[in-house]
CSV table of C-alpha atoms and ligand atoms in Angstrom, one decimal:
chain,number,residue,atom,x,y,z
A,1262,UNK,CA,2.0,-156.0,-74.7
A,1263,UNK,CA,3.0,-154.7,-78.1
A,1264,UNK,CA,6.7,-154.0,-78.7
A,1265,UNK,CA,8.0,-151.4,-81.2
A,1266,UNK,CA,11.7,-151.2,-82.3
A,1267,UNK,CA,13.0,-147.7,-81.7
A,1268,UNK,CA,14.7,-145.7,-84.5
A,1269,UNK,CA,18.5,-145.8,-83.8
A,1270,UNK,CA,20.6,-143.7,-86.2
A,1271,UNK,CA,23.7,-145.5,-87.3
A,1272,UNK,CA,22.5,-148.9,-86.1
A,1273,UNK,CA,19.0,-150.0,-87.3
A,1274,UNK,CA,19.7,-150.1,-91.0
A,1275,UNK,CA,17.4,-152.2,-93.2
A,1276,UNK,CA,19.8,-155.2,-92.9
A,1277,UNK,CA,19.7,-155.0,-89.1
A,1278,UNK,CA,15.8,-154.9,-89.2
A,1279,UNK,CA,15.7,-157.8,-91.6
A,1280,UNK,CA,18.0,-160.1,-89.6
A,1281,UNK,CA,16.4,-159.1,-86.3
A,1282,UNK,CA,13.0,-160.0,-87.6
A,1283,UNK,CA,14.2,-163.3,-89.0
A,1284,UNK,CA,15.9,-164.4,-85.8
A,1285,UNK,CA,13.8,-162.7,-83.1
A,1286,UNK,CA,10.1,-162.2,-83.9
A,1287,UNK,CA,7.8,-160.2,-81.7
A,1288,UNK,CA,8.2,-156.7,-83.0
A,1289,UNK,CA,5.0,-155.0,-84.2
A,1290,UNK,CA,6.7,-152.1,-85.9
A,1291,UNK,CA,10.3,-151.1,-86.8
A,1292,UNK,CA,10.8,-147.3,-86.9
A,1293,UNK,CA,13.6,-146.2,-89.2
A,1294,UNK,CA,16.3,-143.7,-88.1
A,1295,UNK,CA,15.2,-140.2,-89.1
A,1296,UNK,CA,15.3,-139.0,-92.7
A,1297,UNK,CA,16.2,-135.3,-92.7
A,1298,UNK,CA,15.0,-133.5,-95.9
A,1299,UNK,CA,16.1,-130.0,-96.8
A,1300,UNK,CA,13.5,-127.3,-97.1
A,1301,UNK,CA,12.7,-128.4,-100.7
A,1302,UNK,CA,12.0,-132.0,-99.5
A,1303,UNK,CA,15.3,-133.4,-101.0
A,1304,UNK,CA,17.3,-135.9,-99.1
A,1305,UNK,CA,20.3,-138.1,-99.6
A,1306,UNK,CA,19.7,-141.2,-101.8
A,1307,UNK,CA,21.1,-143.4,-99.1
A,1308,UNK,CA,17.8,-142.9,-97.2
A,1309,UNK,CA,15.7,-144.2,-100.1
A,1310,UNK,CA,18.1,-147.1,-100.6
A,1311,UNK,CA,17.4,-148.2,-97.1
A,1312,UNK,CA,13.6,-148.1,-97.6
A,1313,UNK,CA,13.3,-150.0,-100.9
A,1314,UNK,CA,10.8,-152.9,-101.0
A,1315,UNK,CA,13.5,-155.6,-101.5
A,1316,UNK,CA,15.4,-154.5,-98.4
A,1317,UNK,CA,12.3,-154.3,-96.3
A,1318,UNK,CA,10.3,-157.3,-97.6
A,1319,UNK,CA,7.8,-158.5,-95.1
A,1320,UNK,CA,8.9,-156.0,-92.5
A,1321,UNK,CA,6.4,-153.7,-90.7
A,1322,UNK,CA,8.5,-150.5,-91.2
A,1323,UNK,CA,7.5,-146.9,-90.3
A,1324,UNK,CA,9.8,-144.3,-91.8
A,1325,UNK,CA,10.6,-141.4,-89.5
A,1326,UNK,CA,10.9,-137.8,-90.8
A,1327,UNK,CA,12.8,-135.0,-89.1
A,1328,UNK,CA,11.6,-131.7,-90.4
A,1329,UNK,CA,10.1,-128.4,-89.2
A,1330,UNK,CA,9.1,-127.2,-92.6
A,1331,UNK,CA,5.7,-128.6,-93.6
A,1332,UNK,CA,6.5,-128.4,-97.3
A,1333,UNK,CA,9.6,-130.5,-96.7
A,1334,UNK,CA,7.7,-133.1,-94.6
A,1335,UNK,CA,4.8,-133.3,-97.2
A,1336,UNK,CA,7.2,-133.8,-100.2
A,1337,UNK,CA,9.2,-136.4,-98.3
A,1338,UNK,CA,6.0,-138.3,-97.2
A,1339,UNK,CA,4.8,-138.2,-100.8
A,1340,UNK,CA,8.0,-139.7,-102.1
A,1341,UNK,CA,7.9,-142.5,-99.4
A,1342,UNK,CA,4.2,-143.1,-100.1
A,1343,UNK,CA,5.2,-143.8,-103.7
A,1344,UNK,CA,7.4,-146.6,-102.4
A,1345,UNK,CA,4.3,-148.1,-100.7
A,1346,UNK,CA,4.5,-146.7,-97.1
A,1347,UNK,CA,1.2,-145.6,-95.6
A,1348,UNK,CA,2.3,-144.2,-92.3
A,1349,UNK,CA,5.1,-141.8,-91.2
A,1350,UNK,CA,6.5,-140.8,-87.9
A,1351,UNK,CA,7.4,-137.3,-87.0
A,1352,UNK,CA,10.5,-136.8,-84.8
A,1353,UNK,CA,9.8,-134.3,-82.0
A,1354,UNK,CA,12.5,-135.7,-79.7
A,1355,UNK,CA,16.0,-135.5,-81.1
A,1356,UNK,CA,18.0,-133.7,-78.4
A,1357,UNK,CA,21.2,-133.1,-80.4
A,1358,UNK,CA,22.6,-129.5,-80.3
A,1359,UNK,CA,22.6,-128.9,-84.0
A,1360,UNK,CA,19.1,-130.3,-84.5
A,1361,UNK,CA,17.8,-128.4,-81.5
A,1362,UNK,CA,19.3,-125.1,-82.7
A,1363,UNK,CA,17.5,-125.5,-86.0
A,1364,UNK,CA,14.2,-125.9,-84.1
A,1365,UNK,CA,13.8,-129.4,-85.3
A,1366,UNK,CA,13.3,-132.6,-83.2
A,1367,UNK,CA,13.0,-131.6,-79.5
A,1368,UNK,CA,13.6,-128.0,-80.7
A,1369,UNK,CA,10.0,-128.0,-82.1
A,1370,UNK,CA,8.8,-128.0,-78.5
A,1371,UNK,CA,10.2,-124.5,-77.9
A,1372,UNK,CA,7.4,-122.8,-79.8
A,1373,UNK,CA,4.0,-124.6,-79.4
A,1374,UNK,CA,2.2,-122.1,-81.7
A,1375,UNK,CA,4.7,-122.9,-84.5
A,1376,UNK,CA,4.3,-126.7,-83.8
A,1377,UNK,CA,0.5,-126.3,-84.0
A,1378,UNK,CA,0.7,-124.6,-87.4
A,1379,UNK,CA,3.2,-127.1,-88.7
A,1380,UNK,CA,1.0,-130.0,-87.6
A,1381,UNK,CA,-2.1,-128.4,-89.2
A,1382,UNK,CA,-0.3,-128.3,-92.5
A,1383,UNK,CA,1.1,-131.8,-92.4
A,1384,UNK,CA,-2.2,-133.4,-91.2
A,1385,UNK,CA,-4.2,-131.5,-93.9
A,1386,UNK,CA,-1.9,-133.0,-96.5
A,1387,UNK,CA,-2.1,-136.5,-95.0
A,1388,UNK,CA,-5.9,-136.4,-95.0
A,1389,UNK,CA,-5.9,-135.5,-98.7
A,1390,UNK,CA,-3.2,-138.1,-99.6
A,1391,UNK,CA,-4.5,-140.8,-97.4
A,1392,UNK,CA,-1.6,-141.7,-95.2
A,1393,UNK,CA,-1.3,-141.7,-91.4
A,1394,UNK,CA,1.1,-139.7,-89.2
A,1395,UNK,CA,2.4,-140.7,-85.7
A,1396,UNK,CA,4.6,-138.6,-83.5
A,1397,UNK,CA,7.6,-139.6,-81.3
A,1398,UNK,CA,7.9,-136.9,-78.7
A,1399,UNK,CA,9.9,-135.8,-75.6
A,1400,UNK,CA,7.8,-134.5,-72.7
A,1401,UNK,CA,9.4,-131.0,-72.7
A,1402,UNK,CA,12.5,-129.0,-73.3
A,1403,UNK,CA,13.5,-128.1,-69.7
A,1404,UNK,CA,10.9,-130.1,-67.7
A,1405,UNK,CA,8.5,-132.9,-68.3
A,1406,UNK,CA,5.9,-130.6,-66.5
A,1407,UNK,CA,5.6,-128.9,-69.9
A,1408,UNK,CA,3.8,-132.0,-71.3
A,1409,UNK,CA,0.2,-131.1,-70.6
A,1410,UNK,CA,0.5,-128.0,-72.8
A,1411,UNK,CA,2.3,-130.0,-75.5
A,1412,UNK,CA,-0.4,-132.7,-75.4
A,1413,UNK,CA,-3.1,-130.1,-75.8
A,1414,UNK,CA,-1.5,-129.3,-79.2
A,1415,UNK,CA,-1.3,-132.9,-80.2
A,1416,UNK,CA,-5.0,-133.4,-79.3
A,1417,UNK,CA,-6.0,-131.1,-82.2
A,1418,UNK,CA,-4.9,-133.8,-84.7
A,1419,UNK,CA,-5.8,-137.4,-85.6
A,1420,UNK,CA,-2.5,-139.0,-84.6
A,1421,UNK,CA,-2.2,-142.7,-85.6
A,1422,UNK,CA,0.0,-143.1,-82.5
A,1423,UNK,CA,1.9,-141.0,-79.9
A,1424,UNK,CA,5.2,-142.5,-78.8
A,1425,UNK,CA,6.2,-140.7,-75.6
A,1426,UNK,CA,9.9,-140.7,-74.7
A,1427,UNK,CA,9.3,-139.9,-71.0
A,1428,UNK,CA,12.1,-137.4,-70.6
A,1429,UNK,CA,12.7,-133.7,-71.3
A,1430,UNK,CA,15.4,-132.6,-73.8
A,1431,UNK,CA,17.7,-131.6,-70.9
A,1432,UNK,CA,17.6,-135.2,-69.8
A,1433,UNK,CA,19.2,-136.4,-73.1
A,1434,UNK,CA,19.4,-140.2,-72.5
A,1435,UNK,CA,20.4,-140.1,-68.9
A,1436,UNK,CA,17.6,-138.6,-66.7
A,1437,UNK,CA,15.1,-140.8,-64.9
A,1438,UNK,CA,12.0,-141.3,-67.1
A,1439,UNK,CA,8.9,-139.5,-65.7
A,1440,UNK,CA,6.6,-142.5,-65.2
A,1441,UNK,CA,3.9,-140.6,-63.3
A,1442,UNK,CA,3.9,-137.9,-66.1
A,1443,UNK,CA,3.5,-140.7,-68.7
A,1444,UNK,CA,0.7,-142.3,-66.7
A,1445,UNK,CA,-1.1,-139.0,-66.6
A,1446,UNK,CA,-0.8,-138.5,-70.3
A,1447,UNK,CA,-1.9,-142.0,-71.1
A,1448,UNK,CA,-5.3,-141.4,-69.4
A,1449,UNK,CA,-5.8,-138.2,-71.6
A,1450,UNK,CA,-5.2,-139.7,-75.1
A,1451,UNK,CA,-7.9,-141.1,-77.3
A,1452,UNK,CA,-5.3,-142.4,-79.8
A,1453,UNK,CA,-2.8,-145.3,-79.3
A,1454,UNK,CA,0.1,-144.4,-77.0
A,1455,UNK,CA,3.4,-146.1,-76.6
A,1456,UNK,CA,5.9,-145.7,-73.8
A,1457,UNK,CA,9.6,-145.2,-74.4
A,1458,UNK,CA,12.6,-144.9,-72.1
A,1459,UNK,CA,15.0,-147.2,-70.2
A,1460,UNK,CA,13.2,-150.4,-70.6
A,1461,UNK,CA,16.0,-152.9,-70.2
A,1462,UNK,CA,14.5,-155.6,-68.0
A,1463,UNK,CA,11.4,-157.2,-66.6
A,1464,UNK,CA,11.9,-155.0,-63.5
A,1465,UNK,CA,11.8,-151.9,-65.6
A,1466,UNK,CA,8.6,-153.0,-67.3
A,1467,UNK,CA,7.0,-154.0,-64.0
A,1468,UNK,CA,7.8,-150.5,-62.6
A,1469,UNK,CA,6.2,-148.9,-65.6
A,1470,UNK,CA,3.1,-151.1,-65.4
A,1471,UNK,CA,2.8,-150.4,-61.6
A,1472,UNK,CA,2.7,-146.7,-62.4
A,1473,UNK,CA,0.8,-146.8,-65.7
A,1474,UNK,CA,-1.2,-150.1,-65.7
A,1475,UNK,CA,-3.0,-149.2,-68.9
A,1476,UNK,CA,0.2,-149.3,-70.9
A,1477,UNK,CA,-0.4,-151.6,-73.9
A,1478,UNK,CA,2.6,-150.7,-76.1
A,1479,UNK,CA,6.2,-149.9,-75.5
A,1480,UNK,CA,9.2,-148.9,-77.7
A,1481,UNK,CA,12.5,-150.6,-77.0
A,1482,UNK,CA,15.8,-148.8,-77.9
A,1483,UNK,CA,19.2,-149.3,-76.3
A,1484,UNK,CA,18.0,-152.4,-74.4
A,1485,UNK,CA,17.1,-154.3,-77.6
A,1486,UNK,CA,20.3,-153.3,-79.3
A,1487,UNK,CA,22.2,-154.8,-76.3
A,1488,UNK,CA,19.9,-157.8,-76.1
A,1489,UNK,CA,18.1,-158.5,-79.4
A,1490,UNK,CA,15.8,-161.0,-77.6
A,1491,UNK,CA,14.6,-158.4,-75.2
A,1492,UNK,CA,11.0,-158.4,-76.5
A,1493,UNK,CA,10.8,-162.2,-76.3
A,1494,UNK,CA,12.3,-162.1,-72.7
A,1495,UNK,CA,9.8,-159.4,-71.6
A,1496,UNK,CA,7.0,-161.5,-73.0
A,1497,UNK,CA,8.0,-164.3,-70.7
A,1498,UNK,CA,9.9,-166.2,-73.4
A,1499,UNK,CA,13.5,-167.7,-73.3
A,1500,UNK,CA,16.3,-165.4,-72.3
A,1501,UNK,CA,18.9,-164.6,-75.0
A,1502,UNK,CA,21.6,-167.3,-75.5
A,1503,UNK,CA,25.2,-166.5,-76.3
A,1504,UNK,CA,25.1,-168.6,-79.4
A,1505,UNK,CA,22.1,-166.7,-80.7
A,1506,UNK,CA,23.9,-163.4,-80.1
A,1507,UNK,CA,26.9,-164.7,-82.0
A,1508,UNK,CA,24.7,-165.9,-84.9
A,1509,UNK,CA,23.0,-162.5,-85.0
A,1510,UNK,CA,26.3,-160.7,-84.9
A,1511,UNK,CA,27.8,-162.9,-87.6
A,1512,UNK,CA,24.8,-162.5,-89.9
A,1513,UNK,CA,25.0,-158.8,-89.6
A,1514,UNK,CA,28.8,-158.7,-90.3
A,1515,UNK,CA,28.5,-161.0,-93.3
A,1516,UNK,CA,25.5,-159.1,-94.5
A,1517,UNK,CA,27.3,-155.8,-94.5
A,1518,UNK,CA,30.2,-157.2,-96.3
A,1519,UNK,CA,28.1,-159.0,-98.9
A,1520,UNK,CA,26.1,-155.7,-99.4
A,1521,UNK,CA,29.3,-154.1,-100.5
A,1522,UNK,CA,30.3,-152.2,-97.3
A,1523,UNK,CA,34.1,-152.0,-97.1
A,1524,UNK,CA,35.8,-154.1,-94.4
A,1525,UNK,CA,36.9,-150.9,-92.6
A,1526,UNK,CA,33.4,-149.4,-92.4
A,1527,UNK,CA,32.0,-152.8,-91.5
A,1528,UNK,CA,34.3,-153.1,-88.6
A,1529,UNK,CA,33.4,-149.5,-87.5
A,1530,UNK,CA,29.6,-150.4,-87.7
A,1531,UNK,CA,30.1,-153.6,-85.7
A,1532,UNK,CA,32.1,-151.7,-83.0
A,1533,UNK,CA,29.3,-149.3,-82.6
A,1534,UNK,CA,27.0,-152.2,-81.7
A,1535,UNK,CA,29.4,-153.3,-78.9
A,1536,UNK,CA,28.8,-150.0,-77.2
A,1537,UNK,CA,25.5,-151.6,-76.2
A,1538,UNK,CA,26.1,-155.3,-76.6
A,1539,UNK,CA,29.1,-155.5,-74.2
A,1540,UNK,CA,26.5,-155.2,-71.4
A,1541,UNK,CA,25.6,-158.8,-72.0
A,1542,UNK,CA,29.0,-159.9,-70.7
A,1543,UNK,CA,30.5,-159.6,-67.2
A,1544,UNK,CA,34.1,-158.6,-66.5
A,1545,UNK,CA,34.6,-158.1,-70.2
A,1546,UNK,CA,36.8,-155.0,-70.1
A,1547,UNK,CA,40.0,-156.6,-71.4
A,1548,UNK,CA,38.4,-158.4,-74.3
A,1549,UNK,CA,36.3,-155.3,-75.2
A,1550,UNK,CA,39.4,-153.1,-75.2
A,1551,UNK,CA,41.0,-155.4,-77.6
A,1552,UNK,CA,37.9,-155.5,-79.8
A,1553,UNK,CA,37.5,-151.8,-79.9
A,1554,UNK,CA,41.2,-151.3,-80.9
A,1555,UNK,CA,40.9,-153.7,-83.9
A,1556,UNK,CA,41.2,-151.9,-87.2
A,1557,UNK,CA,41.2,-154.8,-89.7
A,1558,UNK,CA,38.5,-157.4,-90.3
A,1559,UNK,CA,40.7,-160.4,-89.3
A,1560,UNK,CA,41.6,-158.7,-86.0
A,1561,UNK,CA,38.0,-157.7,-85.4
A,1562,UNK,CA,36.7,-161.2,-86.1
A,1563,UNK,CA,39.3,-162.7,-83.8
A,1564,UNK,CA,38.5,-160.3,-81.0
A,1565,UNK,CA,34.7,-160.8,-81.3
A,1566,UNK,CA,35.2,-164.6,-81.2
A,1567,UNK,CA,37.3,-164.3,-78.1
A,1568,UNK,CA,34.6,-162.4,-76.4
A,1569,UNK,CA,31.8,-164.8,-77.5
A,1570,UNK,CA,33.9,-167.8,-76.4
A,1571,UNK,CA,35.1,-166.2,-73.1
A,1572,UNK,CA,32.3,-167.7,-71.0
A,1573,UNK,CA,31.5,-164.2,-69.7
A,1574,UNK,CA,28.1,-164.0,-71.4
A,1575,UNK,CA,25.2,-163.5,-69.0
A,1576,UNK,CA,21.7,-163.0,-70.2
A,1577,UNK,CA,20.8,-161.0,-67.1
A,1578,UNK,CA,23.5,-158.5,-67.7
A,1579,UNK,CA,21.5,-156.3,-70.0
A,1580,UNK,CA,19.7,-155.5,-66.9
A,1581,UNK,CA,22.6,-153.7,-65.4
A,1582,UNK,CA,22.0,-150.0,-65.5
A,1583,UNK,CA,25.2,-149.4,-67.4
A,1584,UNK,CA,23.8,-148.6,-70.8
A,1585,UNK,CA,24.3,-144.9,-71.5
B,42,FMN,C1,22.6,-144.0,-81.0
B,42,FMN,C2,21.1,-143.5,-81.0
B,42,FMN,C3,20.5,-143.2,-82.1
B,42,FMN,C4,19.2,-142.7,-82.1
B,42,FMN,N1,18.5,-142.3,-83.2
B,42,FMN,C5,17.2,-141.9,-83.2
B,42,FMN,C6,16.5,-141.5,-84.3
B,42,FMN,O1,17.0,-141.6,-85.5
B,42,FMN,N2,15.2,-141.1,-84.2
B,42,FMN,C7,14.6,-141.0,-82.9
B,42,FMN,O2,13.4,-140.6,-82.8
B,42,FMN,N3,15.3,-141.4,-81.8
B,42,FMN,C8,16.5,-141.8,-81.9
B,42,FMN,N4,17.2,-142.2,-80.8
B,42,FMN,C9,16.4,-142.3,-79.5
B,42,FMN,C10,15.8,-143.7,-79.3
B,42,FMN,O3,14.9,-144.0,-80.4
B,42,FMN,C11,15.1,-143.8,-78.0
B,42,FMN,O4,14.0,-142.9,-78.0
B,42,FMN,C12,16.0,-143.6,-76.8
B,42,FMN,O5,17.2,-144.3,-76.9
B,42,FMN,C13,15.3,-143.9,-75.5
B,42,FMN,O6,14.9,-145.2,-75.5
B,42,FMN,P1,15.8,-146.4,-74.7
B,42,FMN,O7,16.0,-145.9,-73.3
B,42,FMN,O8,14.9,-147.6,-74.8
B,42,FMN,O9,17.1,-146.5,-75.4
B,42,FMN,C14,18.5,-142.6,-80.8
B,42,FMN,C15,19.2,-143.0,-79.6
B,42,FMN,C16,20.5,-143.4,-79.7
B,42,FMN,C17,21.2,-143.8,-78.4
């Protein structure tokens, strides 16, 4: 099984990717959180900073672009190609209200003729410039039953990969993934297909494989943020150890500080991680509340250490269905 690391805005920065790969191997590709250019193809310098060679050395990174304007996509891909990237991922899945209202992300699925014209323009450019394009898509806006019509559009183009988040936009991150719908799509694609959605445990993977036995590639999102050893565990390797999680946590914290992030922002960034990581602990409410209330670096460090040393870590806990 091939494991891909999902794009997670606000979490999977270059430092996160680097430390993750150093401590937990087994990821074939890391997808960056989306870069959102304006209609002229301009975007904030922070996006480029996160993609420079020194910050991504030795990492298999695929930058993701969120755009519904072909010119903006093409210019952005050209800029990133100049940095050495040879493949880009188009976001056709973001469900957020503001993105959707601008007909970007999952909003592109509201008008399949428009989507077709957009893809025609970006794939023509990619052929000329010699880079590849993959797509990360939802299965519909209001229903996953929309997917056969969406797939018919994708079939017009030489996708390097189709990553299917097996939900519709209405389902946000909560609805039950449509495994039979995914299985049906898998048999109809001639390009590589990856499954995405609610893979937090071996049971979840087994359920997917029972329904879609031909699945060869999966993308992990919230599960691998909670449990950075998830790919290893799903491959039959050692479950995550508390000490490993603490080392990973500490390396990130120190990395952010050494990279010049202020203590206040570092604390906020680390607290965001605990939204997912707390699932690796049982009966952790009291310690977590204390941690989430901390405002200063010393308070945060003390609270994190208390949780790590509480003895409440449980490698199986990621497998609770309490990740939202
Ligand atoms: C905090 C957060 C940020 C995300 N950022 C992105 C993003 O930048 N691009 C994208 O395509 N998907 C993004 N996603 C969606 C994930 O990549 C993934 O498709 C989704 O979480 C479902 O997979 P999971 O059930 O394994 O988490 C984000 C999800 C979350 C929860």
